[in-house]
Short mmCIF file of C-alpha atoms and ligand atoms in Angstrom, two decimals:
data_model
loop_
_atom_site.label_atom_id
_atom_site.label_comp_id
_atom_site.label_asym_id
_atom_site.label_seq_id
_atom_site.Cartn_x
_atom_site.Cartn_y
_atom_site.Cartn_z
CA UNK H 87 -12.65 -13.19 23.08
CA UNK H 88 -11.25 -10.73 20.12
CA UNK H 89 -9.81 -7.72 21.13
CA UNK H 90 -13.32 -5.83 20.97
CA UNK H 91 -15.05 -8.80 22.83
CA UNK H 92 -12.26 -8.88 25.53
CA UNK H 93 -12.40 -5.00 25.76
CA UNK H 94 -16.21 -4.55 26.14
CA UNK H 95 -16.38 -7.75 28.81
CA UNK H 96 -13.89 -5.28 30.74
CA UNK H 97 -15.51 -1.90 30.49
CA UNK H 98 -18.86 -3.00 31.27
CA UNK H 99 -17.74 -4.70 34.39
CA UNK H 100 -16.37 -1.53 35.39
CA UNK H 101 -19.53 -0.12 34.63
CA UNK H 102 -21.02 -2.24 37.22
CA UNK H 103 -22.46 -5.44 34.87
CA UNK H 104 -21.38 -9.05 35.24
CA UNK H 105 -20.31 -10.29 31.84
CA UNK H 106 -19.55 -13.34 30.93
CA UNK H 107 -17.20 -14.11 28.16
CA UNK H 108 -17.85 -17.25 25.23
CA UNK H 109 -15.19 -18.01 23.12
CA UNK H 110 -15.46 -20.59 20.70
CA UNK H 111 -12.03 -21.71 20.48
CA UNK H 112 -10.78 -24.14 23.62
CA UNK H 113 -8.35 -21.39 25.25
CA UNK H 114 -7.30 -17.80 24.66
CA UNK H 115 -6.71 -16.42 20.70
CA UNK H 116 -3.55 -14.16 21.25
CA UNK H 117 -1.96 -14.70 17.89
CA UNK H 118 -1.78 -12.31 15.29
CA UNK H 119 -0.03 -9.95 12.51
CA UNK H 120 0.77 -6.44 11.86
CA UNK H 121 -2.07 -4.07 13.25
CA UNK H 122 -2.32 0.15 13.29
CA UNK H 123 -3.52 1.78 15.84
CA UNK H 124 -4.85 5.42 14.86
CA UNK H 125 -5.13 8.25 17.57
CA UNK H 126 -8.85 7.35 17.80
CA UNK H 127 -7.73 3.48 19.46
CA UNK H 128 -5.24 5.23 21.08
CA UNK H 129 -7.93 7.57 23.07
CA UNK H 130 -10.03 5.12 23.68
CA UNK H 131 -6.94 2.21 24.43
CA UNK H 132 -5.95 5.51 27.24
CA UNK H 133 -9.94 5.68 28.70
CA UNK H 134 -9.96 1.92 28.99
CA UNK H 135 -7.01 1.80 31.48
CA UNK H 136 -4.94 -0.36 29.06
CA UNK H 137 -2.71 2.14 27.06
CA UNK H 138 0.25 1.42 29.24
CA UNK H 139 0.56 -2.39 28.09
CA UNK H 140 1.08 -1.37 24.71
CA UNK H 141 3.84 0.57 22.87
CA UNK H 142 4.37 1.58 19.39
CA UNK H 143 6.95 -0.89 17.27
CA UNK H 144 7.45 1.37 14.61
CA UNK H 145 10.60 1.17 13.28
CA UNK H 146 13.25 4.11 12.15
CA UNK H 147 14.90 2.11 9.67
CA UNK H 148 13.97 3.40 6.03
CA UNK H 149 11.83 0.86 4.08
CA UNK H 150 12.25 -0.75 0.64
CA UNK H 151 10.15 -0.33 -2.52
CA UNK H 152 11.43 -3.72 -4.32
CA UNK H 153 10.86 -5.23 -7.97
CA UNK H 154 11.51 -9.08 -9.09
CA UNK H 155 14.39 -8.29 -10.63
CA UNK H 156 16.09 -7.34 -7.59
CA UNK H 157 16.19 -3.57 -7.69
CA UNK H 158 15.37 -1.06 -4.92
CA UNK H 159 14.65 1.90 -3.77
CA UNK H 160 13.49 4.30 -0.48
CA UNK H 161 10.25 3.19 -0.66
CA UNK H 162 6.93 4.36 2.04
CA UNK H 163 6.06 1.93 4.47
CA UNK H 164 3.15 1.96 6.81
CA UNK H 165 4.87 4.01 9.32
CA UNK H 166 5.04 6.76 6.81
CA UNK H 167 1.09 6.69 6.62
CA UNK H 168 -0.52 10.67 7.23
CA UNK H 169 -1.37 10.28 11.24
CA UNK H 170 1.54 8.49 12.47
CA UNK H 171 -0.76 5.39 13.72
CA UNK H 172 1.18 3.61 16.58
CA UNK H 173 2.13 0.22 14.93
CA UNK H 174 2.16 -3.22 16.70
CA UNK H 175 0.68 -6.59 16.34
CA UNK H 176 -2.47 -7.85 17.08
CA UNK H 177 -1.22 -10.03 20.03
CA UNK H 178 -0.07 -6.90 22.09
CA UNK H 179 -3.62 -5.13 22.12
CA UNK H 180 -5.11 -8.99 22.90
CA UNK H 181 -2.79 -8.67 26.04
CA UNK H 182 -3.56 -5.31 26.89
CA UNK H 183 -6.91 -6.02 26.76
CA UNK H 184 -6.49 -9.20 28.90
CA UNK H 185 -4.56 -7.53 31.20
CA UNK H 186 -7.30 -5.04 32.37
CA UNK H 187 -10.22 -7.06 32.24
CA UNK H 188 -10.78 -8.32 36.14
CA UNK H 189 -10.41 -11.43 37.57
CA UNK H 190 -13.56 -11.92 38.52
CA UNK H 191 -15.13 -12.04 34.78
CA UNK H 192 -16.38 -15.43 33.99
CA UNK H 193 -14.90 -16.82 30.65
CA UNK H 194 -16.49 -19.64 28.91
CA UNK H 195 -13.94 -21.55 26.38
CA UNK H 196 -14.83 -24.09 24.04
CA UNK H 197 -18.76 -22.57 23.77
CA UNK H 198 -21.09 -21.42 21.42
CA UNK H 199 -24.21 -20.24 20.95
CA UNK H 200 -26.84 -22.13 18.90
CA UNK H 201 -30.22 -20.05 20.03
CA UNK H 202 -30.76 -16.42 21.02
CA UNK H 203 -34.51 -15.52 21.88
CA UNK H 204 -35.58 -12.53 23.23
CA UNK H 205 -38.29 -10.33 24.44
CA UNK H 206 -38.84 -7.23 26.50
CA UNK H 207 -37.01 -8.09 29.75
CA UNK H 208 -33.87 -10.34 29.07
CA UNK H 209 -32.31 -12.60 26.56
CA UNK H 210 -31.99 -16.05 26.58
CA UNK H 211 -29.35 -17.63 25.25
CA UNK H 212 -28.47 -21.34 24.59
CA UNK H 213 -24.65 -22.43 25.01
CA UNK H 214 -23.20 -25.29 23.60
CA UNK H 215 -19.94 -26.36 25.31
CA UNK H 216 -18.18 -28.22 22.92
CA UNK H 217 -16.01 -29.82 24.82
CA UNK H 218 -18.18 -31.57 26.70
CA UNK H 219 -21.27 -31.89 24.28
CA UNK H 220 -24.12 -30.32 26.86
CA UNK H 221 -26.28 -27.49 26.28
CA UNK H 222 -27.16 -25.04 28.41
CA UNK H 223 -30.13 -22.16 27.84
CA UNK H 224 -29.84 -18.95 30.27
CA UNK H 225 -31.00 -15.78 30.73
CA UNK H 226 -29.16 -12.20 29.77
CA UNK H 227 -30.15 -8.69 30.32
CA UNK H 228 -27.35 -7.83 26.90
CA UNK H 229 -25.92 -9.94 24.37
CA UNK H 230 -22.78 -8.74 22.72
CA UNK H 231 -22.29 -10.31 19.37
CA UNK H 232 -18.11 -9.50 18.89
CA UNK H 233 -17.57 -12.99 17.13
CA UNK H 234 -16.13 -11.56 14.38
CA UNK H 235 -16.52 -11.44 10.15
CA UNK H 236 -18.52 -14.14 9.96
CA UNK H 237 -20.37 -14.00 13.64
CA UNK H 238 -23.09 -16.65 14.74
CA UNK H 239 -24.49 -13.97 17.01
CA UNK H 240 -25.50 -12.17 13.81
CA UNK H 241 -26.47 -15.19 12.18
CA UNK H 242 -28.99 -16.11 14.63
CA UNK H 243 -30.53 -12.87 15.19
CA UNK H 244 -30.49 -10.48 12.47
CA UNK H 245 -29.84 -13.29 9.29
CA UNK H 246 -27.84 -15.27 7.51
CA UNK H 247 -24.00 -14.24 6.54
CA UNK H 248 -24.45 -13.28 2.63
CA UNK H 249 -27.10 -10.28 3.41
CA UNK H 250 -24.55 -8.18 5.68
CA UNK H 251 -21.46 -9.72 4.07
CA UNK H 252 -19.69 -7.41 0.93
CA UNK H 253 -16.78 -9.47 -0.75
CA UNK H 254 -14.29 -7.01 -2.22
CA UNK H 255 -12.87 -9.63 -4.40
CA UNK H 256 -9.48 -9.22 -2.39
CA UNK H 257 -7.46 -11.82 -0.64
CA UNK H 258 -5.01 -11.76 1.90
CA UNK H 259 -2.33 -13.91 3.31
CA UNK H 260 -0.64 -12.43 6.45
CA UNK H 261 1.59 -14.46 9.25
CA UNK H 262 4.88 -14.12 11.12
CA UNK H 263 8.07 -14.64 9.68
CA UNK H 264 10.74 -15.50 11.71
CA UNK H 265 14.04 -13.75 11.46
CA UNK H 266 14.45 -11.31 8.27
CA UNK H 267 13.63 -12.04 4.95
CA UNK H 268 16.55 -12.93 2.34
CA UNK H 269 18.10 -9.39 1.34
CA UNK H 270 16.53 -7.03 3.90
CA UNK H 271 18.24 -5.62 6.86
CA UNK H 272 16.76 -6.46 10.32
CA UNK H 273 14.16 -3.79 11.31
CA UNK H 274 13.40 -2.99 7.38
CA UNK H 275 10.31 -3.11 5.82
CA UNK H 276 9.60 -3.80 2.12
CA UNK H 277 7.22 -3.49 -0.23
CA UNK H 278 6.81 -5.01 -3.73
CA UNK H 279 4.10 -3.58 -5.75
CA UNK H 280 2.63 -4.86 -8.91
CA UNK H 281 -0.69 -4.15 -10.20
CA UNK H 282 -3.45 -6.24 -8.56
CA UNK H 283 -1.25 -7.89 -6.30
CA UNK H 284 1.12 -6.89 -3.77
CA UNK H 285 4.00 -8.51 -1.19
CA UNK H 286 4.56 -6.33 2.51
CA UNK H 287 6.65 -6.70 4.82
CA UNK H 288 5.93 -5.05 8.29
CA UNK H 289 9.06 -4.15 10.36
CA UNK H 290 9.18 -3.41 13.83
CA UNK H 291 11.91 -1.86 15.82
CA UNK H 292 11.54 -4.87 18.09
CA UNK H 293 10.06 -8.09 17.30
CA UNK H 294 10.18 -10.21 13.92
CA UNK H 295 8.33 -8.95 10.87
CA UNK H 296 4.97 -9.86 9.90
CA UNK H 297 4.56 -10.46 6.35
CA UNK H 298 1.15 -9.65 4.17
CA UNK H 299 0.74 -10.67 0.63
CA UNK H 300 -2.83 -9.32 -0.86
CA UNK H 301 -4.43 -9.85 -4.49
CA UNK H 302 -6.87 -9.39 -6.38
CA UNK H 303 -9.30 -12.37 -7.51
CA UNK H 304 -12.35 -12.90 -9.86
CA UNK H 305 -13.10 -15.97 -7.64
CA UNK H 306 -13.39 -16.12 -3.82
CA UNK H 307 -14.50 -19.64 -3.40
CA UNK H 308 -11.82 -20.78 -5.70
CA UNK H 309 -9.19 -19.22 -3.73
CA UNK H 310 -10.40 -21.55 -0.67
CA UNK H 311 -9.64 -25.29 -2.70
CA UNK H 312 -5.69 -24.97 -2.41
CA UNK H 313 -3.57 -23.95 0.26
CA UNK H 314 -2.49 -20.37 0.72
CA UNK H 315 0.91 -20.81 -0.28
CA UNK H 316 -0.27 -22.36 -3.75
CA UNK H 317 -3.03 -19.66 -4.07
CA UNK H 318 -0.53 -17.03 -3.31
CA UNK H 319 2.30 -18.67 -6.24
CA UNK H 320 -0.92 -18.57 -9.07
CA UNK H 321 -1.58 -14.93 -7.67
CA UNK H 322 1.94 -13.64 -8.46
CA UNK H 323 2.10 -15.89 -11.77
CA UNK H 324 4.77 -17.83 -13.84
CA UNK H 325 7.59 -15.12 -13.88
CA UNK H 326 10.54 -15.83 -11.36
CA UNK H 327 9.81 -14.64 -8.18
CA UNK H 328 12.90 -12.99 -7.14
CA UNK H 329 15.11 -12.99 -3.26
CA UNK H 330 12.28 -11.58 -1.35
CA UNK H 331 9.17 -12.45 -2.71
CA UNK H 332 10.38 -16.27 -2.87
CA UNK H 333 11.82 -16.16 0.20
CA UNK H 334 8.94 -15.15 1.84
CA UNK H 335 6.49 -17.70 -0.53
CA UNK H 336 8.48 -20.65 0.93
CA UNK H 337 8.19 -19.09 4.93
CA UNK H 338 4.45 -18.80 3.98
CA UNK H 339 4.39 -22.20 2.78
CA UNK H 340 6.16 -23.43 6.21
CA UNK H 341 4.34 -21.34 8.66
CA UNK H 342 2.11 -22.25 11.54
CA UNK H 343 -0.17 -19.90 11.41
CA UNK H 344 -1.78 -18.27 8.58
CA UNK H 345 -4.09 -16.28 8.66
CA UNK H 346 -5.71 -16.48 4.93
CA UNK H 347 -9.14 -14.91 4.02
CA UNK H 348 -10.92 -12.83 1.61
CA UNK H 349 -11.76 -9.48 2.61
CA UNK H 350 -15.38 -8.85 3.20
CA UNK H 351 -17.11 -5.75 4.54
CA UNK H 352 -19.97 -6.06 7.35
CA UNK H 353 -22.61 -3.76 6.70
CA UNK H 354 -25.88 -3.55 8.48
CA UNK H 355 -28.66 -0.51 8.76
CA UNK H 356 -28.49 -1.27 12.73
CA UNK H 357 -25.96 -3.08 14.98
CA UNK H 358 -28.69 -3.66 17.62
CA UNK H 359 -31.92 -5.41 17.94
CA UNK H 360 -33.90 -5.17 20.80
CA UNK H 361 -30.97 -6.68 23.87
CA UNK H 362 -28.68 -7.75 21.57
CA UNK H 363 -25.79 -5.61 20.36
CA UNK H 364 -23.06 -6.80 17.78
CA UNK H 365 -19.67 -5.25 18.08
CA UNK H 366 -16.31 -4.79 16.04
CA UNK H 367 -15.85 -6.72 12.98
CA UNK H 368 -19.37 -8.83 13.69
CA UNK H 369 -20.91 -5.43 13.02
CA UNK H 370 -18.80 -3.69 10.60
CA UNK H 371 -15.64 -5.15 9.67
CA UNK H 372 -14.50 -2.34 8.17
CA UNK H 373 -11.16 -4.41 6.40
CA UNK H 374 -7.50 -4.22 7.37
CA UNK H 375 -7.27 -1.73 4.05
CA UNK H 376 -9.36 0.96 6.54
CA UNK H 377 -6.83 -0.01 8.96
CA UNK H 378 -9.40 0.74 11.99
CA UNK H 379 -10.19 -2.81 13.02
CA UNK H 380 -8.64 -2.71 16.10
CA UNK H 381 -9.26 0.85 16.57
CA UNK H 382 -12.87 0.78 15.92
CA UNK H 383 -13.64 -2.24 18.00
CA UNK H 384 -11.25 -0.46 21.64
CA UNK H 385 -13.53 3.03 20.22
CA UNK H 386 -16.97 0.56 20.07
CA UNK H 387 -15.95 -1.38 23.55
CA UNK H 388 -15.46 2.05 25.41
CA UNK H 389 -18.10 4.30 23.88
CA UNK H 390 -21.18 1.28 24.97
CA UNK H 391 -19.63 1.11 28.88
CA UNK H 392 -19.90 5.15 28.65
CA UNK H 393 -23.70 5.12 27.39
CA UNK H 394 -25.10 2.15 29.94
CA UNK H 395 -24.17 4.13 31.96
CA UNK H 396 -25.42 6.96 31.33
CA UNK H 397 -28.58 5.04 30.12
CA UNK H 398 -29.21 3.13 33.45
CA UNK H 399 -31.96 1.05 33.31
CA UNK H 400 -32.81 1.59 29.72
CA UNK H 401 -30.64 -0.74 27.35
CA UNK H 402 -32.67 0.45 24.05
CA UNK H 403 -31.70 4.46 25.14
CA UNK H 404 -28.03 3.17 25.15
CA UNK H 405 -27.56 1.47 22.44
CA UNK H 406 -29.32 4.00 20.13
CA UNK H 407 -27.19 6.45 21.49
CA UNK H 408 -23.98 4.30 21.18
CA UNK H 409 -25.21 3.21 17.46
CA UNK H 410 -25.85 7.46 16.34
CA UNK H 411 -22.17 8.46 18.24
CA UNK H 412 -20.54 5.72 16.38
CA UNK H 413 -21.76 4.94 12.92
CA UNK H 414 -21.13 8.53 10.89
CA UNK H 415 -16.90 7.39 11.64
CA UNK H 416 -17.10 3.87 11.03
CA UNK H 417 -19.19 4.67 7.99
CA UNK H 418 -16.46 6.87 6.66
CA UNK H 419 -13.47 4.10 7.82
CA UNK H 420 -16.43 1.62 5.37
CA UNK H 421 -16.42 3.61 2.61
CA UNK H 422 -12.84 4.98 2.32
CA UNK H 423 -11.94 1.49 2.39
CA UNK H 424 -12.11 1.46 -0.91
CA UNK H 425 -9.59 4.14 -1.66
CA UNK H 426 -6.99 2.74 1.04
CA UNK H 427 -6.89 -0.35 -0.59
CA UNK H 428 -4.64 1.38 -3.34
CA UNK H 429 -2.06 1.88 -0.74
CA UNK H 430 -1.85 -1.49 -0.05
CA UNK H 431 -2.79 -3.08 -3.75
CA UNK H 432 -2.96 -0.99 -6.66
CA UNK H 433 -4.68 -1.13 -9.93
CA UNK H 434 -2.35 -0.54 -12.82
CA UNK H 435 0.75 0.93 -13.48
CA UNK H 436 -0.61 4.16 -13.39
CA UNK H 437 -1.19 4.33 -10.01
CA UNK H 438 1.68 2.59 -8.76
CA UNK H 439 3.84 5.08 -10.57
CA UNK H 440 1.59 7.82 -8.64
CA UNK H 441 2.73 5.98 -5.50
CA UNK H 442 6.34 6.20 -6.27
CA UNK H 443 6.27 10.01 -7.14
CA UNK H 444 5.05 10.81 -3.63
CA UNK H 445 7.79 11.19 -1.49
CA UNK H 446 9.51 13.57 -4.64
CA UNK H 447 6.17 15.15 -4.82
CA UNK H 448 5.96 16.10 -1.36
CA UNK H 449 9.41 18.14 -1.27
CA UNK H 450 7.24 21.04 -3.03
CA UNK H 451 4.40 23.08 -1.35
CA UNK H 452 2.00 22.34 -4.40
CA UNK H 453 2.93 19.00 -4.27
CA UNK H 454 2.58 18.29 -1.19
CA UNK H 455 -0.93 19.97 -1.06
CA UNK H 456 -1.63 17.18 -3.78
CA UNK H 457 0.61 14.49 -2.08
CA UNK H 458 -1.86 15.27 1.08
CA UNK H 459 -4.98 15.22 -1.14
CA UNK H 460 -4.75 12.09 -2.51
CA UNK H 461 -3.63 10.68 1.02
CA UNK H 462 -6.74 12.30 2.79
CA UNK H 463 -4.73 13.57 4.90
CA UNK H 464 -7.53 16.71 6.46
CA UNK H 465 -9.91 12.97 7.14
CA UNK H 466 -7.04 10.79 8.66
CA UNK H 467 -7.39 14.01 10.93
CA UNK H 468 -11.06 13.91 11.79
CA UNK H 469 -11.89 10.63 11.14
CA UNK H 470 -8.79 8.43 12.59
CA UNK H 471 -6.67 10.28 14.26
CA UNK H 472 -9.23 12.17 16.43
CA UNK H 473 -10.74 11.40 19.55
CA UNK H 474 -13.65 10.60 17.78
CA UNK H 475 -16.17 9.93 21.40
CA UNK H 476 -14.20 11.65 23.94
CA UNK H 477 -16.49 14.80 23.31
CA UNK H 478 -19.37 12.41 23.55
CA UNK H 479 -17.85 10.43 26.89
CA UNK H 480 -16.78 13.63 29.07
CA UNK H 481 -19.71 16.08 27.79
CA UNK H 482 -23.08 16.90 28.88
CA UNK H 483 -25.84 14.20 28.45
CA UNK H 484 -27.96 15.62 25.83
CA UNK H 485 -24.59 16.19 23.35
CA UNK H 486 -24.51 14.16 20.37
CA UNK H 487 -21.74 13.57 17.99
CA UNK H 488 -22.98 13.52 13.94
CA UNK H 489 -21.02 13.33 11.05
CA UNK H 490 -17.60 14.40 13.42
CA UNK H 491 -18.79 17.63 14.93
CA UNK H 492 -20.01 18.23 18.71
C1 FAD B 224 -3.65 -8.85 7.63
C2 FAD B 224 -4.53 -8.02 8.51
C3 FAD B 224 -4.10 -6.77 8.89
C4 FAD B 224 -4.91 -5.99 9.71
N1 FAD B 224 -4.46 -4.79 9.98
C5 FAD B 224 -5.19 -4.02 10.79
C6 FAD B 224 -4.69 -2.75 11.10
O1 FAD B 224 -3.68 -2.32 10.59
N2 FAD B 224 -5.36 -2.01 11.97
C7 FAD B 224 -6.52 -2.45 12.52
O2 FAD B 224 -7.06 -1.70 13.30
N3 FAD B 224 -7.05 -3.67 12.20
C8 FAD B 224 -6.42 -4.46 11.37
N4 FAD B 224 -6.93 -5.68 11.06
C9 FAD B 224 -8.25 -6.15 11.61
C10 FAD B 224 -8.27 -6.47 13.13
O3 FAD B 224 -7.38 -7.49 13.47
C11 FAD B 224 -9.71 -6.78 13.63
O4 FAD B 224 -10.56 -5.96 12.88
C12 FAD B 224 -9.85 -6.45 15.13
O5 FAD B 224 -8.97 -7.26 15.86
C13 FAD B 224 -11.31 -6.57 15.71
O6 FAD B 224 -11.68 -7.90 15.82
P1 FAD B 224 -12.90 -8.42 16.71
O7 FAD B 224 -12.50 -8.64 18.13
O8 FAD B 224 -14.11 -7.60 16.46
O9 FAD B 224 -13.15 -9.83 16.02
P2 FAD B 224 -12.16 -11.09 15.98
O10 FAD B 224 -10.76 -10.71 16.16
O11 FAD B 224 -12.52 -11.84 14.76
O12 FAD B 224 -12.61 -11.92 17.29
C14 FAD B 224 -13.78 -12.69 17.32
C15 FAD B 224 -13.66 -13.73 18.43
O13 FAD B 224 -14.88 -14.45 18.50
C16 FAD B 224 -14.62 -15.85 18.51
N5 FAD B 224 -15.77 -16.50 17.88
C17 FAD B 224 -16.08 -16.55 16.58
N6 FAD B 224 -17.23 -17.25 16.41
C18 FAD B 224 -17.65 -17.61 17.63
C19 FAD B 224 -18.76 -18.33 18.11
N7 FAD B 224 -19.68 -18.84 17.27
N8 FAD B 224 -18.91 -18.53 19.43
C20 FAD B 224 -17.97 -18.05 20.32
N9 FAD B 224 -16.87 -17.35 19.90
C21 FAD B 224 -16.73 -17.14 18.60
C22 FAD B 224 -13.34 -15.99 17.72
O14 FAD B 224 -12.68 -17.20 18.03
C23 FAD B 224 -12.57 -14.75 18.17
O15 FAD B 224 -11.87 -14.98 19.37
C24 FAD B 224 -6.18 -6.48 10.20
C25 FAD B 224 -6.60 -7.72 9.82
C26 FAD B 224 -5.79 -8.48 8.95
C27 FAD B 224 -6.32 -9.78 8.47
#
């Protein structure tokens, strides 16, 4: 019950199936941080009936490029990003999604599955109910693994976590902070850049900030032995920490819910075997640097309602054609992934300084060529930004979209 699981339960009810939702956890997940949602989520959000329960929190108010020492200046925040993405947080597309799925879906909290066997006709499928310690095995004509980074689905059919799983030696550390941090005004974002390590703070025009600090480590399973707050203090190192950043360390060191991980890549050769299907991050998390989780998983959801049915009968047919529409542009989100992370966490001091000259560099028409260059601004375009499976969705049968043309 992610967004993509929540999303693809809905459309493929309205494409006449009769899902039924597992979710491990014992009720709904509708917490989250700061998510983007490019003009491909957008199209697909629209096609899925469920655009209307969401609205973009950008906000106007110009954001802060800070240092430790307690200087400032204009700085770019994510709002500025080529493509305009709608910004928002992860709990409004959750409820969006929830609001449009029917009433009549079955949902199944506080379950898991342990075995997934298959063969031509149907898959069945043993359930463990947590909560009540029985197990269950039934029969499915589709699995959809959507269970996430690390999904069991995947586990149990196409292998074990550290052959699809790519570690980019990142962490993050993201959760709500309530009110405004020490020094900023309400509605302002901030950023605090140093090399290999980096502080954000995501304003919206209404609703509290959500705060991300990422960094750079030689050691994942290290980063997992202390809690995030003391990982996070290491991370930024002995020198004093400053209004912001220390303000925000001791809110992360108080807070609820944090959401603290390394960031891993999914990447498989094919999200489907035989009846079983995985979806969104299970399949190919493509990391909150591509910033097309949530897109990706609303574009995956739609895109496999639109090709059972247009494959009726024949669930191999639909999810080859659903696999070849989708994989050239998640692909591309994968491997510019990479690249974006240097907007969020750069390098040296080289490239930060790059950073900072953009906004002077893009007063000029060279520079702003340039400025556009580096941002990728022609792919944002294409890749993001476009309706990348309307074509697909609203075109003749036999069309097929590779590599982002019709
Ligand atoms: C800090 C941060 C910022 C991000 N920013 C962006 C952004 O700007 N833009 C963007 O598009 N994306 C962003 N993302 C990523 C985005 O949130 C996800 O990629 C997106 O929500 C798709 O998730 P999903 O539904 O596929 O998987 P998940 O959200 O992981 O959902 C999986 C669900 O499956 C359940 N589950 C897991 N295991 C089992 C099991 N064994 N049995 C039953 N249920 C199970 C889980 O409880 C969960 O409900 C960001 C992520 C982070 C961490």
């Amino acid at each position: 019950m992610g967004v993509s699981g929540i999303a693809t339960a809905a459309r493929l009810r309205r494409a006449g199936w009769r899902p039924v939702l597992i979710e491990k956890a014992p009720r709904r997940r509708s917490g989250g941080y700061f998510v983007a949602l490019f003009g491909a989520g957008q199209a697909a959000a629209k096609r899925l009936g469920m655009v209307d329960a969401i609205h973009d929190r950008a906000s106007m108010t110009r954001g802060l490029d800070l240092d430790r020492a307690g200087s400032s200046r204009p700085g770019m925040s994510y709002a500025d990003m080529p493509g305009k993405p709608w910004l928002m947080l992860r709990s409004d597309v959750e409820k969006a999604a929830f609001s449009v799925l029917p009433d009549d879906v079955e949902i199944r909290y506080s379950t898991v599955p342990t075995a997934i066997e298959q063969d031509a006709d149907g898959v069945d499928v043993t359930l463990l109910d947590t909560a009540s310690d029985t197990t269950t095995t039934e029969r499915f004509d589709l699995v959809v693994g959507a269970d996430g980074l690390r999904s069991t689905v995947r586990s149990l059919v196409f292998g074990p976590h550290e052959k699809y799983l790519r570690r980019m030696n990142y962490m993050v550390a993201a959760f709500q902070y309530t009110g405004t941090p020490a020094g900023l005004a309400p509605g302002q974002g901030a950023t605090l850049l140093e090399p290999d390590r980096s502080l954000w703070v995501f304003a919206f025009s209404d609703h509290d900030p959500t705060v991300m600090l990422t960094y750079r480590t030689d050691d994942v399973d290290a980063e997992f032995t202390r809690s995030p707050a003391e990982r996070v203090r290491a991370a930024f190192g002995p020198k004093p920490l400053g209004n912001v950043l220390g303000d925000v360390i001791d809110a992360l060191e108080s807070a609820d819910d944090v959401l603290f991980d390394s960031v891993e890549q999914v990447r498989l050769d094919s999200w489907h075997r035989g009846r079983v299907v995985l979806m969104g991050d299970a399949a190919w998390c493509v990391t909150l640097y591509a910033g097309m989780g949530v897109s990706s998983g609303l574009t995956g959801a739609d895109l496999l309602g639109g090709m059972l049915e247009r494959h009726p009968g024949d669930v191999g047919a639909a999810l080859s054609a659903w696999e070849r529409a989708l994989r050239p542009y998640v692909g591309h989100y994968q491997d510019g992934a990479f690249a974006d992370r240097r907007i969020f966490v750069a390098d040296n001091r080289a490239q930060l300084l790059l950073r900072r000259t953009m906004p002077l560099l893009s007063r000029f028409k060279a520079g702003k060529r340039l400025a556009d260059r580096i941002m990728r601004l022609e792919e944002i375009a294409v890749y993001k930004n476009a309706d990348i499976v309307g074509a697909l969705l609203t075109g003749p049968p036999e069309r097929t979209i590779v590599g982002g043309t019709a």
